Coordinates of C-alpha atoms in Angstrom, one line a residue:
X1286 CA 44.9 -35.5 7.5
X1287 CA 47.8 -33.2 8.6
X1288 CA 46.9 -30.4 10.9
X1289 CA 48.5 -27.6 8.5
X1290 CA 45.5 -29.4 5.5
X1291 CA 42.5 -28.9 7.8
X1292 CA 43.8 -25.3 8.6
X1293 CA 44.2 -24.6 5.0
X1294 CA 40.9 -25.9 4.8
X1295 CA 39.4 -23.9 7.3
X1296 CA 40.7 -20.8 5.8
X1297 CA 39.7 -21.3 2.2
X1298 CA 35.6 -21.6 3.8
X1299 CA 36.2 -18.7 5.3
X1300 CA 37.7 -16.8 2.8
X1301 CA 34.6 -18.5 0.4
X1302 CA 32.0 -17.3 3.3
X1303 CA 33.8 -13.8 3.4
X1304 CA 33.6 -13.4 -0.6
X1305 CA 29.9 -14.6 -0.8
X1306 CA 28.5 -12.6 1.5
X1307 CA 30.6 -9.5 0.0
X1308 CA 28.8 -10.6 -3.0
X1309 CA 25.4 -10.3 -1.2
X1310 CA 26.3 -7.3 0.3
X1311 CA 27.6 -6.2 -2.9
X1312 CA 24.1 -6.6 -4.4
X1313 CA 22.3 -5.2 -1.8
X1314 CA 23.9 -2.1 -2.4
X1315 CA 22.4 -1.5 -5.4
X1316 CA 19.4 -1.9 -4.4
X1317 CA 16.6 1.0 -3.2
X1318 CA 16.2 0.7 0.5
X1319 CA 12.6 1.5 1.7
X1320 CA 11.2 1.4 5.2
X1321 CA 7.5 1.1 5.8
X1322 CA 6.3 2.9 9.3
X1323 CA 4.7 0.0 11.7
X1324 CA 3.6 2.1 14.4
X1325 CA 0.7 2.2 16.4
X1326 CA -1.0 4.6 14.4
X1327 CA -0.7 3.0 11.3
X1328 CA -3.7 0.7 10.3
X1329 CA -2.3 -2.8 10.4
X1330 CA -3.8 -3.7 7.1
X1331 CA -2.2 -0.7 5.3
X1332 CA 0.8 -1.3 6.3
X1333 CA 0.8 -4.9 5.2
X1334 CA -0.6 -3.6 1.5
X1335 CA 2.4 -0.6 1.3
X1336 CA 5.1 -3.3 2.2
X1337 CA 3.7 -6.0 -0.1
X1338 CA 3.5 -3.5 -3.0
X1339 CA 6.8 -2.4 -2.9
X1340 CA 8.4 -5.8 -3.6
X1341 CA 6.5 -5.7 -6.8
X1342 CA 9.6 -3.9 -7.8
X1343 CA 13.2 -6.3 -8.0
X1344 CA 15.2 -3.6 -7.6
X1345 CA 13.8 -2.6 -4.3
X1346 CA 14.1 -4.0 -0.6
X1347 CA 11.7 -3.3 2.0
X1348 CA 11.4 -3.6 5.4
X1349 CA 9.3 -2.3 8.6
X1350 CA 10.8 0.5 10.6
X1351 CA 9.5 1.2 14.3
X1352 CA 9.9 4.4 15.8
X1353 CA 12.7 2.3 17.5
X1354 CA 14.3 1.6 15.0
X1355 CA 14.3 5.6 14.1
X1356 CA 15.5 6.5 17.3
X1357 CA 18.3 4.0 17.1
X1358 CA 19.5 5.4 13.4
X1359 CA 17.8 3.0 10.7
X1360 CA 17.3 6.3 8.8
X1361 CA 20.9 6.3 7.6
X1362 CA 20.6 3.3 6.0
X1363 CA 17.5 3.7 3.8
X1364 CA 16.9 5.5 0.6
X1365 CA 13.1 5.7 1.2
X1366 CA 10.7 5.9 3.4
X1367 CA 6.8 5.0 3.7
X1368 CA 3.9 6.1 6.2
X1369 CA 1.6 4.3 5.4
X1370 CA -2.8 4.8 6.3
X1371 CA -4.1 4.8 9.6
X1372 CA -4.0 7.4 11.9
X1373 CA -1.9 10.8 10.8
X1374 CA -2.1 12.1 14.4
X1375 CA -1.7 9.1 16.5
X1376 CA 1.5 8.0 13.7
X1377 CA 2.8 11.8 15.4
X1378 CA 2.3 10.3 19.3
X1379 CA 4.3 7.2 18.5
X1380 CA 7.0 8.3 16.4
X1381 CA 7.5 11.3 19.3
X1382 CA 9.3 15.0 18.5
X1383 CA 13.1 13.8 18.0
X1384 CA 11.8 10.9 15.4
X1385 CA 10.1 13.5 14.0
X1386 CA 12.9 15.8 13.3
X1387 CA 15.1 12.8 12.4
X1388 CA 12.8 12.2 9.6
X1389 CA 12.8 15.6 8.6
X1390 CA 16.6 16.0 8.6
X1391 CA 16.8 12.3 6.5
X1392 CA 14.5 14.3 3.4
X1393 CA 16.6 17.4 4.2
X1394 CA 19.5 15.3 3.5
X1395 CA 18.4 14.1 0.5
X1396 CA 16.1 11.1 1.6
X1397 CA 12.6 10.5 -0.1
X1398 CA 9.2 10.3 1.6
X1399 CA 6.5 8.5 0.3
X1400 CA 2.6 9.6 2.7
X1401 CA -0.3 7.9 2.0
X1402 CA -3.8 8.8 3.2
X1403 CA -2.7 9.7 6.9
X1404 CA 1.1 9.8 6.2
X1405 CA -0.1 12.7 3.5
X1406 CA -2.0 14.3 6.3
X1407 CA 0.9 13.7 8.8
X1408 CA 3.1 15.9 6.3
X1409 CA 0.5 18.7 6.1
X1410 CA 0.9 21.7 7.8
X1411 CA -2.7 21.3 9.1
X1412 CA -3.4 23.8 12.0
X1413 CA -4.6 22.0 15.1
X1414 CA -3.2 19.2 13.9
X1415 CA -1.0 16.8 14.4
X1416 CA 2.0 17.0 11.3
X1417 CA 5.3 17.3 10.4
X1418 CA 5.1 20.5 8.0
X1419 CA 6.9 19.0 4.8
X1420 CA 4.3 19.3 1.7
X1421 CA 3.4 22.5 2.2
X1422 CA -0.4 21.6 2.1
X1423 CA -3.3 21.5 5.0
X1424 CA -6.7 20.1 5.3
X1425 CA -9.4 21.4 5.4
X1426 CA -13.1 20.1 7.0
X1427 CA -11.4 18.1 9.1
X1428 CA -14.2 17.9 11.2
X1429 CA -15.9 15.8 8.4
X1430 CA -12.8 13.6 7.9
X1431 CA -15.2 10.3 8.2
X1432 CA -16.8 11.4 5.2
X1433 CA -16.9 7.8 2.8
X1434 CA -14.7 5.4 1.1
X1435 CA -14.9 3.9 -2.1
X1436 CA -12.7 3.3 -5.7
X1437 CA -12.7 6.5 -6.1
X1438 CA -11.9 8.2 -9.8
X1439 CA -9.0 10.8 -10.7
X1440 CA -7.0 12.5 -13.6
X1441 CA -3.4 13.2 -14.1
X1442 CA -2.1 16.1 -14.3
X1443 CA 0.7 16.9 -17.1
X1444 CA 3.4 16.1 -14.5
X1445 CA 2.0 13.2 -13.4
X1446 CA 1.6 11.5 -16.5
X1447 CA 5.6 11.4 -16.8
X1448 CA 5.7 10.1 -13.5
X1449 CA 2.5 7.2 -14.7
X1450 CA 2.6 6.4 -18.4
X1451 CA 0.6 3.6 -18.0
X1452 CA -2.7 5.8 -17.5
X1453 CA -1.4 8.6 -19.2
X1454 CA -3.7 8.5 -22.0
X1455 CA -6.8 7.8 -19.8
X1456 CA -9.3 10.7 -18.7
X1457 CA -9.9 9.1 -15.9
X1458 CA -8.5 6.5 -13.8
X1459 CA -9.6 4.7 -10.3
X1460 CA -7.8 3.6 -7.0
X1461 CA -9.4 3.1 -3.6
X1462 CA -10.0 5.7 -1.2
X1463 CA -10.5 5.6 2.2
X1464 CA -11.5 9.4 4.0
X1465 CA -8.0 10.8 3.0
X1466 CA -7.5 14.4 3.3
X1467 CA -8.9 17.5 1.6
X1468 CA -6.4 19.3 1.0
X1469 CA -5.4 23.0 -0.3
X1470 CA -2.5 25.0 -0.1
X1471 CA -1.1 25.8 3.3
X1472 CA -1.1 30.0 3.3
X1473 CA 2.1 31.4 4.5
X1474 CA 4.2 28.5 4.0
X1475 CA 7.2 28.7 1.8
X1476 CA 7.1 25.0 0.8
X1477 CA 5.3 24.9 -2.6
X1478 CA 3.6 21.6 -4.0
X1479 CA 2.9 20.2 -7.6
X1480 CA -0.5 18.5 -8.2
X1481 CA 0.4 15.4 -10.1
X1482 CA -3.5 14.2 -10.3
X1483 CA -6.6 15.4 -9.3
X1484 CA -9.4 14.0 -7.4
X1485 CA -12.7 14.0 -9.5
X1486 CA -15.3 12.2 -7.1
X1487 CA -17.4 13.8 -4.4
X1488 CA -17.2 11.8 -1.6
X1489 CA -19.8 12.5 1.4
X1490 CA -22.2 10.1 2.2
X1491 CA -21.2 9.6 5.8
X1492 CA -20.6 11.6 8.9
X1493 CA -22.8 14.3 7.3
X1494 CA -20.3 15.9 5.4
X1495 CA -20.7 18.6 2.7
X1496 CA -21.2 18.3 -0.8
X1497 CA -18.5 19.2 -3.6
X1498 CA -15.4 19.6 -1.1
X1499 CA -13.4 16.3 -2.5
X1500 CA -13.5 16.9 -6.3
X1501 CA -11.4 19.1 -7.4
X1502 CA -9.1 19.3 -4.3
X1503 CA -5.3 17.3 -5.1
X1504 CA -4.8 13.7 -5.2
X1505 CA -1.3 13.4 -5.6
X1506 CA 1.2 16.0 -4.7
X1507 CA 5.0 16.5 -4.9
X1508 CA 7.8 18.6 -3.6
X1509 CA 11.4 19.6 -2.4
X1510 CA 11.9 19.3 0.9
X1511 CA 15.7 20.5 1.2
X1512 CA 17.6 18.0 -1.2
X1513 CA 14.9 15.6 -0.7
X1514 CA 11.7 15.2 -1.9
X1515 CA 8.3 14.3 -0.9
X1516 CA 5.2 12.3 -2.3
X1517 CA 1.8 12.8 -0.5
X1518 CA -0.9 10.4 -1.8
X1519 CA -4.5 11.0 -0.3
X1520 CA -5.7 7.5 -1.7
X1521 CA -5.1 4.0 -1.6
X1522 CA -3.4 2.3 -4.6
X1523 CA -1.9 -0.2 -2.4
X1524 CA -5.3 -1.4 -1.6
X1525 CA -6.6 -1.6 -5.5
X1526 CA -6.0 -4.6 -7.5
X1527 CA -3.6 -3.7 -10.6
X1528 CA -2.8 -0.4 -9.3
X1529 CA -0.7 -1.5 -6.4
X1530 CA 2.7 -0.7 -8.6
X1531 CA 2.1 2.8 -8.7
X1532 CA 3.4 2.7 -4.9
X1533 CA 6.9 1.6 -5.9
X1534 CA 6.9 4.3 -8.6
X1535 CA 6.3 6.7 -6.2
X1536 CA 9.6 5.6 -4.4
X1537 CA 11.7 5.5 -7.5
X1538 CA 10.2 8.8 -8.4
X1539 CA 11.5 10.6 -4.6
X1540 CA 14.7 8.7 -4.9
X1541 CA 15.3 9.7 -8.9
X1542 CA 15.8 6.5 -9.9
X1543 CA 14.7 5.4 -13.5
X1544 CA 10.9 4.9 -13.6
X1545 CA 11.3 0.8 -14.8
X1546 CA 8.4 -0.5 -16.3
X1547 CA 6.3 -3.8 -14.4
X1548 CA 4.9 -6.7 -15.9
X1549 CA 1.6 -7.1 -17.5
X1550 CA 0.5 -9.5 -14.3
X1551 CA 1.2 -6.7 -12.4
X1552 CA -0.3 -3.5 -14.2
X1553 CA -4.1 -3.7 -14.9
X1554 CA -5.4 0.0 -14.7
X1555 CA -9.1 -1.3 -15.9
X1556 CA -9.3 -3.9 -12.8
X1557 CA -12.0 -0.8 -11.8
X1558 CA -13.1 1.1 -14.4
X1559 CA -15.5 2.9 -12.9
X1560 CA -16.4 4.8 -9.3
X1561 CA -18.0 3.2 -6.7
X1562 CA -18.6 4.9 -3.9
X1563 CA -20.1 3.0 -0.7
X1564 CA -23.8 4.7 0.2
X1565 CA -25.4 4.0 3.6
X1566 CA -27.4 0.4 1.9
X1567 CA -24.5 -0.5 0.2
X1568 CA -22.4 -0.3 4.1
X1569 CA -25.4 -2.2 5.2
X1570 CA -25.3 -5.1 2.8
X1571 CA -21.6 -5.5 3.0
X1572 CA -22.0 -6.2 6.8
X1573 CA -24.7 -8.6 6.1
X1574 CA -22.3 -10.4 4.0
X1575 CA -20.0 -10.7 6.8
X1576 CA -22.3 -12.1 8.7
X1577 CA -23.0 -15.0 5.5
X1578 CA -19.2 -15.5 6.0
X1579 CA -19.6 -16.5 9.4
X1580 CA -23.0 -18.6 9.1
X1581 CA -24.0 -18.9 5.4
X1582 CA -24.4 -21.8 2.9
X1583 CA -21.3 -22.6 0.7
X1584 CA -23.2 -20.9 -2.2
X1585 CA -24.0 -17.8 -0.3
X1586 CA -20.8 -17.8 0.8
X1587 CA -19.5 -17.7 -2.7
X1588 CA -22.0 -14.8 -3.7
X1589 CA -20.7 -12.9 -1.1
X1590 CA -17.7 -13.3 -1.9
X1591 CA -18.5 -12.2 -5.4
X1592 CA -20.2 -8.9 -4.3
X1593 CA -17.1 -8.3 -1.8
X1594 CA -14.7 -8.4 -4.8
X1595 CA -16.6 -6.6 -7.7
X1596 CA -16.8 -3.9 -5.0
X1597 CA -13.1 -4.0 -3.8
X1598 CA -14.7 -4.2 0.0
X1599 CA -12.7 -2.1 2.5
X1600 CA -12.8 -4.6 5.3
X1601 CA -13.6 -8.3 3.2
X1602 CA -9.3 -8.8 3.7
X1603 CA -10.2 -9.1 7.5
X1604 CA -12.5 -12.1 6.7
X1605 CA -11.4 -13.6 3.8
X1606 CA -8.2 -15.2 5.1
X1607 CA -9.8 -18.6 7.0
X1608 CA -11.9 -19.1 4.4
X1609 CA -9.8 -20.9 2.7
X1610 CA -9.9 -23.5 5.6
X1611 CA -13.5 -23.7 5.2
X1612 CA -15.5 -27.1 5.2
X1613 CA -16.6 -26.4 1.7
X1614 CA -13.9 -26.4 -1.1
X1615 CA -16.0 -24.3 -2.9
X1616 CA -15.7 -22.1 -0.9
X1617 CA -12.1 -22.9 -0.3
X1618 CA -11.6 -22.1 -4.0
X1619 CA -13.5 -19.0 -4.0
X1620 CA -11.4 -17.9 -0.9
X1621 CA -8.2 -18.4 -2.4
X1622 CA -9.0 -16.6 -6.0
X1623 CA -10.1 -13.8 -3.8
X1624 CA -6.8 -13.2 -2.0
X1625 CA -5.2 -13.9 -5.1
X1626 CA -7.4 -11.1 -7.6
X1627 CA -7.2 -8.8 -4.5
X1628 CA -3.6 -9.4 -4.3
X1629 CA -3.6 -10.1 -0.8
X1630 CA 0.0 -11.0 -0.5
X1631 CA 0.0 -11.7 3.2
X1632 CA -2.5 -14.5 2.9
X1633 CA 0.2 -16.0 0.5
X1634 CA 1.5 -18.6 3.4
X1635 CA -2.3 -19.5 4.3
X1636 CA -3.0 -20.3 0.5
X1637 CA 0.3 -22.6 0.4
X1638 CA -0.9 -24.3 3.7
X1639 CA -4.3 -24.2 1.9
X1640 CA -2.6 -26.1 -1.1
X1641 CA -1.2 -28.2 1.3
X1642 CA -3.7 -29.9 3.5
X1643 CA -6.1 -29.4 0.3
X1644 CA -7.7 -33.2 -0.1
X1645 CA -10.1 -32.4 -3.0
X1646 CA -8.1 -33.0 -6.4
X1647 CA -10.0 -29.9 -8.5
X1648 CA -9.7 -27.6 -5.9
X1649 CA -5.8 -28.6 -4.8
X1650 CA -5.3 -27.3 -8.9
X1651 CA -7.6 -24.1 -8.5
X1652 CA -5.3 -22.9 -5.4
X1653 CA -2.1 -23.4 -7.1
X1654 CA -3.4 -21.6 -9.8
X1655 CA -4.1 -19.1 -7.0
X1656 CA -0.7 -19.0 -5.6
X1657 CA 1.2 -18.9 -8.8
X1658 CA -0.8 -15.9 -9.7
X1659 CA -0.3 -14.3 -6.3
X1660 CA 3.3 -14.5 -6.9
X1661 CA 3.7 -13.3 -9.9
X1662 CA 2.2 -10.1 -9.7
X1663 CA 4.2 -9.6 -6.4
X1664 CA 7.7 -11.2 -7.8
X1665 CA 7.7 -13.8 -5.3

């Protein structure tokens, strides 16, 4: 081959390598840009939930920011951003004062900021507190902020039902909660919330906290913050099976981008149809189910398992995930519809390796099911 055919050559694959990728890029662009928080504050398994929930949405692309990645400018090319639950104070000590007022000038700008549970609380203006001062709300009884978790039940307010048609028509409607903040509006401060739902369940069975200080208080609240605006979300929809898309919504809401509809594998509002708030015996039998994880017959195994789900356990997605390499595939099945009707989308490469290695012919078919599910509701 001439020398003048292979350098034509050569610079036709570039030219196709240059025009694909400005095709990629292309697409990209039109795309929302969110950026989850993965600090040290930030409890690992929330973070895991926020990020997985957003790609329910095909329009979006997500990705984990470190305070890092703050510091070296990631803000400027991102539409969104997510704290996630964990630690509101300790999310303050490792993003540090100058990622704090980068973050502050990127929703100034025009930027959108999705908090939930402790990245509500890390917007607050919450004396004696660690926050960032952009929902103009605070806490109050702090001192009780271990007060209970549970699927806890809420309503909509007027505004809010624009924002989630979905459950607009429901009195009452039910997402995970995890001893998110109590909040009121922060006196003196010229940032003024909307409450788009309120919280109607008491929650205070532990730490000895009071009676009748949850209900009533905001669930979700919105605002301006400069050209931007902010979502604070004192719960966990992330964490609550067929509520998880009401996390992406929240981003297209701060961003003003349509509000898309998502499939029916994806939106199931009556997953939990009903409060259930953990008491001191029901703590006590979910850690003895634990321990039946560890140690227990394949059947008790199973009905653990069972009780786990129908409660939407807190902790269970810390034990669940090597079940699923367990001697029994009973239990191997039960494992894997678990992750999958939790929507545990980071066990997704343990239930393929599951599927895998999987020797017994039934439960090989049950964990594909399992997977295909999975995917679906998370557009994988």
């Amino acid at each position: 081959m001439k020398k003048t055919s292979v350098l034509l050559i050569l610079l036709l694959s570039i030219l196709c390598i240059a025009s694909c990728n400005r095709t990629i890029n292309t697409e990209n662009d039109n795309k929302i840009k969110v950026g989850v928080f993965k600090g040290h504050g930030g409890a690992e398994v929330c973070q895991w939930e926020a990020y997985a929930a957003v790609q329910i949405d095909n329009e979006m692309i997500v990705r984990y920011i470190t305070s890092a990645d703050i510091a070296n400018g990631v803000l400027d090319s991102l539409d969104a951003i997510i704290i996630p639950g964990g630690g509101g104070s300790r999310q303050y000590l490792n993003l540090g004062h100058n990622n704090i007022e980068r973050i502050k000038e990127f929703v100034t700008e025009g930027g959108g900021a999705v908090g939930i549970c402790a990245g509500a609380y890390l917007f607050s203006n919450t004396p004696d507190y660690s926050c960032i001062s952009i929902n103009g709300a605070m806490a109050i009884d702090i001192e009780h902020d271990n007060r209970g978790h549970g699927v806890a039940k809420f309503s909509l307010s007027p505004a809010g039902k624009q924002i989630f048609p979905e459950i607009a028509n429901d009195s009452m409607s039910y997402v995970m909660y995890y001893e998110g903040p109590v909040f009121v509006e922060a006196p003196d401060d010229t940032i003024k919330y909307e409450v788009l739902a309120i919280m109607e369940s008491d929650v205070h069975e532990e730490g000895n906290a009071p009676a009748n200080m949850t209900n009533d208080k905001p669930f979700f609240i919105s605002n301006s913050y400069g050209k931007g605006l902010v979502f604070s979300c004192i719960a966990h929809p992330e964490a609550t099976p067929g509520m998880q898309w009401m996390i992406p919504r929240m981003v297209r809401f701060v961003v003003g981008k349509p509000l898309v509809s998502y499939p029916a594998e994806t939106v199931n509002p009556y997953v939990f149809n009903k409060e259930i708030l953990f008491t001191i015996e029901m703590l006590k039998k979910e850690q003895s189910f634990y321990s039946t994880l560890l140690k227990g017959t394949p059947s008790q195994k199973t009905d653990a398992l069972q009780w786990l789900k129908e409660n939407n356990s807190w902790s269970a997605k810390r034990w669940v995930q090597g079940l699923v390499y367990d001697s029994s595939a009973d239990v191997r099945v039960c494992a894997a519809k678990y992750i999958s009707d939790m929507g545990y989308l980071t066990y997704l490469p343990d239930l393929i390796s599951a599927h895998k290695t999987e020797k017994d012919t039934d439960a090989k078919n049950e964990i594909g099911k399992a997977i295909e599910e999975l995917k679906l509701k998370f557009n994988q």
